[in-house]
Amino acid sequence: MEKKKVSVPLVCHGHSRPVVDLFYSPVTPDGFFLISASKDSSPMLRNGETGDWIGTFEGHKGAVWSCCLDTNALRAASASADFSTKVWDALTGDELHSFEHKHIVRACAFSEDTHLLLTGGVEKILRIYDMNQPDAPPREVDKSPGSIRTVAWLHSDQTILSSCSDMGGVRLWDVRSGKIVQTLETKSSVTSAEVSQDGRYITTVDGSTVKFWDANHYGLVKSYDMPCTMESASLEPKYGNKFVAGGEDMWVHVFDFHTGNEIACNKGHHGPVHCVRFSPGGESYASGSEDGTIRIWQTGPLSDDASSEALPANESIEKAMKVTADEVSHKIQGFHITDEGKSKEKEEAVE
């Protein structure tokens, strides 16, 4: 029997409740960043390469269901069960705006040009806030047939994507008219929808199926049945030759995009996996779980050959450790650093 290589992840502690959403920034002059949403009500910002904690955004009074960073990683946004979406300064951790809603907010997304913030939730209303006029009332698109679970922008901010938690399908809205232009049909509710970095594909997860759709013509490109009910999937951004998926079985699976064959299976989480996301360069991917941890897995040497999966464990850790925390130290100044956060970081450093 062929012995599979074992991938040892970077384990990021800090959240005290399940991690339900992850978002990587694009690569910026300061590197790239990872923000996490958790039911503990405190989104956290990390160095995307090393997983090192940079700061915690404090102010929500309920579970945070969704989080995102703008294109330059200068602002963060978080959607919460406390009926609000908050916008934060990602350099200082200060709260910039709090947009009140009438019910739980499940999803938020900055437009590519960073000027707009999209929110959706149990109210069934898509709201678009103008970041240049944050005090102005938002534009409302209120014909969502169900409670909104996920939102995203595509086509240079001309189209909005949304899925519902109580019915199948992904709806695509024309921003200008506010009307649904297309529905991507699925059997079950879509728990994850990701627009690929190059804008070519929409990756969706419904039940135990991962689907890839043409983001421009909306045709179904690939559909793969998974070994269990999955909650999230992410397509490798550089070559698009593999994807990761995570769900009920607590494992992070890696599959070949072209064949659907499983390439690797990463074990380590102690609860269902709620979210998986590839880093912007595809050299690693992160998973967030019911167990409250984030694990960052090294993809291994990137090439067109999808079979070159995990690096030998020690090599991947050494590579990750080369990046020092100094590179993002200026981001830490003025952040709300709790004693607990500091001690956690020390523990991680010792490990």
XYZ file of C-alpha atoms in Angstrom:
351
model
C 0.000 0.000 0.000
C 1.364 3.403 -0.955
C 2.222 5.507 2.073
C 0.567 8.943 1.901
C 2.592 11.998 2.845
C 1.395 13.665 6.025
C 0.933 17.421 6.038
C 1.528 19.171 9.370
C -0.442 22.415 9.552
C 0.238 25.661 11.357
C -2.394 25.667 14.112
C -3.837 29.068 15.029
C -5.462 29.258 18.444
C -7.276 32.254 19.891
C -10.983 31.816 19.185
C -13.015 30.412 22.061
C -15.947 29.251 19.911
C -16.354 27.707 16.426
C -14.686 29.410 13.458
C -17.376 29.859 10.788
C -15.781 32.027 8.079
C -12.325 32.806 6.685
C -11.224 35.403 4.161
C -7.822 36.042 2.590
C -6.871 39.495 1.316
C -5.154 39.810 -2.055
C -1.367 40.225 -1.880
C -0.580 43.787 -0.724
C 2.767 45.623 -0.358
C 2.719 44.388 3.278
C 2.047 40.750 2.375
C -1.369 39.108 2.615
C -3.741 38.737 5.527
C -6.308 36.297 6.877
C -9.399 37.356 8.805
C -11.584 34.891 10.689
C -15.179 35.060 11.935
C -16.238 33.125 15.004
C -19.245 32.611 17.218
C -17.127 34.145 20.014
C -18.073 37.591 18.560
C -14.454 38.701 18.003
C -13.049 38.560 14.436
C -9.262 38.136 14.307
C -6.671 39.367 11.816
C -3.557 37.294 11.075
C -0.515 37.284 8.863
C -1.774 35.104 6.008
C 1.545 33.359 5.491
C 2.590 32.515 9.054
C -0.786 32.573 10.810
C 0.674 34.966 13.387
C -2.027 36.886 15.257
C -2.066 40.616 14.514
C -5.154 41.781 16.357
C -8.757 41.222 17.446
C -11.679 43.447 16.452
C -13.703 44.022 19.615
C -17.232 45.422 19.694
C -19.796 42.858 18.495
C -22.272 41.486 21.031
C -23.202 38.288 19.203
C -21.779 35.567 16.987
C -19.945 36.852 13.900
C -21.021 34.860 10.848
C -19.012 36.473 8.063
C -15.926 38.633 7.639
C -13.956 40.181 4.801
C -11.117 42.590 3.992
C -11.091 45.185 1.245
C -8.729 44.853 -1.723
C -5.918 46.765 0.015
C -6.470 45.052 3.400
C -6.903 48.485 4.969
C -10.474 47.916 6.162
C -12.291 44.892 7.511
C -16.009 44.175 7.747
C -17.934 41.684 9.868
C -21.573 40.524 9.846
C -23.090 39.498 13.145
C -26.033 37.947 14.971
C -26.205 41.205 16.980
C -28.149 42.650 13.993
C -25.208 44.747 12.767
C -22.418 44.848 10.233
C -19.332 46.685 11.423
C -16.502 48.207 9.390
C -13.070 48.348 11.028
C -9.737 50.038 10.420
C -7.483 47.042 9.743
C -4.360 48.973 10.768
C -5.537 50.129 14.205
C -8.472 47.824 14.970
C -10.768 50.815 15.520
C -14.457 50.555 14.637
C -15.196 52.963 11.762
C -18.917 52.333 11.178
C -21.708 50.163 12.534
C -24.594 49.514 10.141
C -27.706 48.445 12.044
C -30.044 45.818 10.581
C -33.411 44.487 11.754
C -32.278 40.870 12.046
C -29.212 38.594 12.020
C -26.669 39.502 9.338
C -25.099 36.391 7.792
C -22.878 37.722 5.003
C -20.850 40.768 3.945
C -18.513 41.582 1.049
C -16.544 44.627 -0.107
C -16.747 45.487 -3.785
C -13.548 45.038 -5.776
C -13.103 48.827 -6.052
C -13.526 49.035 -2.214
C -16.233 51.742 -2.458
C -19.244 49.554 -1.620
C -20.151 47.063 1.108
C -22.797 44.409 0.458
C -24.708 42.744 3.314
C -27.396 40.090 3.577
C -29.098 38.013 6.229
C -32.319 36.776 7.756
C -34.225 39.888 6.602
C -33.994 38.637 2.979
C -32.741 42.087 1.910
C -29.465 42.731 0.086
C -28.122 46.114 1.174
C -25.367 48.101 -0.555
C -23.609 50.713 1.594
C -21.547 53.477 -0.005
C -18.251 53.641 1.889
C -17.731 57.215 0.659
C -21.065 58.226 2.267
C -21.444 55.804 5.158
C -24.160 57.866 6.842
C -26.385 57.797 3.749
C -29.134 55.129 3.744
C -28.074 51.988 1.869
C -29.491 50.907 -1.435
C -31.816 47.949 -0.860
C -32.447 45.002 -3.161
C -35.276 43.253 -1.361
C -36.511 40.432 -3.553
C -34.405 37.581 -2.169
C -36.765 34.592 -1.943
C -35.191 33.343 1.283
C -32.889 34.118 4.190
C -29.506 35.120 2.731
C -26.533 32.882 3.577
C -23.707 34.018 1.253
C -22.968 37.090 -0.883
C -20.224 37.982 -3.373
C -19.427 40.482 -6.141
C -18.398 39.580 -9.676
C -18.001 41.115 -13.156
C -16.123 44.172 -11.841
C -18.864 44.891 -9.292
C -21.667 44.822 -11.885
C -23.183 41.575 -10.603
C -24.062 40.308 -7.126
C -24.256 36.654 -6.152
C -26.331 35.375 -3.240
C -27.484 32.053 -1.826
C -30.157 31.260 0.735
C -30.003 29.136 3.884
C -33.538 27.766 3.475
C -33.607 26.835 -0.233
C -31.349 25.697 -3.049
C -29.835 27.746 -5.848
C -27.507 30.682 -6.331
C -29.056 33.915 -7.553
C -27.194 36.426 -9.709
C -28.415 40.000 -9.585
C -27.707 42.840 -11.968
C -26.549 45.664 -9.696
C -27.916 48.404 -11.951
C -31.462 47.055 -12.259
C -31.600 45.181 -8.948
C -33.158 42.215 -10.745
C -32.238 38.522 -10.748
C -30.666 37.738 -14.136
C -29.857 34.066 -13.549
C -30.352 31.293 -11.015
C -27.846 28.443 -10.738
C -30.001 25.477 -9.731
C -28.910 23.182 -6.888
C -30.796 20.503 -4.961
C -29.763 21.656 -1.497
C -29.035 24.992 0.154
C -25.695 26.488 -0.964
C -23.484 26.907 2.104
C -20.433 28.274 0.268
C -20.029 30.250 -2.951
C -16.633 31.517 -4.079
C -15.743 33.486 -7.208
C -12.327 32.356 -8.467
C -9.491 34.868 -8.431
C -9.415 35.090 -12.238
C -13.198 35.550 -12.362
C -13.746 32.424 -14.484
C -15.503 30.100 -12.055
C -18.051 30.122 -9.269
C -17.412 27.287 -6.789
C -20.503 26.209 -4.835
C -21.203 23.606 -2.163
C -24.673 22.172 -1.631
C -25.052 19.125 0.585
C -22.475 16.553 -0.485
C -21.848 18.106 -3.924
C -19.195 20.586 -5.075
C -20.034 22.347 -8.334
C -18.031 24.636 -10.616
C -19.948 27.083 -12.812
C -18.840 29.279 -15.690
C -18.976 32.735 -14.090
C -19.688 34.472 -17.400
C -22.131 32.163 -19.178
C -23.455 30.453 -16.012
C -23.194 26.909 -17.387
C -22.295 24.018 -15.082
C -18.650 23.046 -15.766
C -18.036 20.286 -13.189
C -20.060 18.580 -10.477
C -18.465 16.164 -8.014
C -20.099 14.036 -5.334
C -18.179 14.225 -2.075
C -17.567 11.490 0.528
C -19.697 13.353 3.100
C -21.790 16.488 3.554
C -19.476 19.402 2.820
C -19.857 22.979 4.001
C -17.146 24.822 2.064
C -14.860 24.477 -0.952
C -12.149 26.606 -2.562
C -10.433 26.429 -5.951
C -6.634 26.765 -6.154
C -6.130 30.270 -7.609
C -2.920 29.990 -9.619
C -3.375 26.948 -11.853
C -6.970 26.013 -11.007
C -6.001 22.334 -11.054
C -7.129 21.347 -7.551
C -9.674 22.310 -4.934
C -10.106 21.802 -1.215
C -13.320 20.929 0.582
C -14.248 20.563 4.226
C -17.327 19.468 6.122
C -18.903 17.026 8.531
C -16.172 14.378 8.635
C -13.684 16.884 10.207
C -11.121 16.298 7.427
C -9.786 18.750 4.862
C -9.873 17.001 1.487
C -7.856 17.972 -1.600
C -9.222 16.942 -5.009
C -8.059 17.112 -8.614
C -10.203 19.703 -10.407
C -10.179 17.856 -13.755
C -11.008 14.349 -12.505
C -12.509 14.810 -9.034
C -10.061 12.252 -7.617
C -8.914 12.816 -4.040
C -5.231 13.819 -3.896
C -4.806 14.306 -0.158
C -6.771 14.174 3.058
C -5.662 16.295 6.019
C -6.696 15.187 9.482
C -6.307 17.268 12.602
C -9.529 19.142 13.365
C -11.642 17.855 16.248
C -14.963 19.101 14.907
C -16.726 19.694 11.588
C -14.938 22.009 9.144
C -17.036 25.112 8.468
C -14.813 26.968 6.026
C -11.834 26.366 3.721
C -10.021 28.991 1.640
C -6.903 29.049 -0.537
C -4.344 31.804 0.037
C -4.083 34.295 -2.875
C -0.950 32.649 -4.295
C -2.171 29.095 -3.768
C 0.856 28.104 -1.659
C -1.333 27.256 1.327
C -4.960 26.932 2.373
C -6.725 27.545 5.660
C -9.516 25.653 7.376
C -11.767 26.858 10.195
C -13.610 24.420 12.418
C -16.171 23.840 15.136
C -13.145 23.108 17.381
C -12.287 26.840 17.445
C -8.966 26.513 15.595
C -7.729 27.654 12.203
C -5.255 25.342 10.490
C -3.027 26.556 7.663
C -1.871 23.724 5.396
C 1.041 24.061 2.980
C 0.122 23.112 -0.574
C 3.690 22.102 -1.460
C 5.671 23.142 -4.528
C 3.249 24.737 -6.959
C 3.203 23.404 -10.475
C 0.736 22.450 -13.151
C 0.968 18.895 -11.822
C -1.815 18.512 -9.284
C -0.266 15.397 -7.777
C 2.579 17.270 -6.045
C 0.525 17.783 -2.916
C 1.969 18.077 0.559
C 5.527 19.082 1.394
C 7.340 16.891 3.889
C 6.090 18.148 7.231
C 9.321 19.675 8.568
C 10.051 21.405 5.270
C 6.644 23.098 5.211
C 7.052 24.381 8.752
C 10.575 25.664 8.132
C 9.381 27.472 5.034
C 6.515 29.066 6.954
C 8.735 30.085 9.857
C 11.097 32.076 7.631
C 8.662 34.976 7.523
C 9.013 37.000 10.683
C 6.366 38.879 12.558
C 8.405 42.079 12.047
C 7.037 42.413 8.536
C 3.588 43.218 9.895
C 4.636 44.838 13.159
C 3.492 48.278 12.009
C -0.018 46.852 11.644
C -0.099 46.005 15.341
C 0.368 49.533 16.708
C -2.688 50.792 18.550
C -4.534 47.473 18.282
C -6.696 46.260 21.169
C -4.324 43.569 22.404
C -5.713 41.581 25.311
C -3.531 39.861 27.892
C -5.116 36.580 26.871
C -4.135 37.210 23.262
C -0.537 37.937 24.258
C -0.215 34.787 26.360
C -1.732 32.692 23.546
C 0.816 34.103 21.140
C 3.641 33.283 23.560
C 2.388 29.709 23.849
C 2.312 29.391 20.066
C 5.814 30.814 19.816
C 7.081 28.259 22.330
C 5.429 25.435 20.392
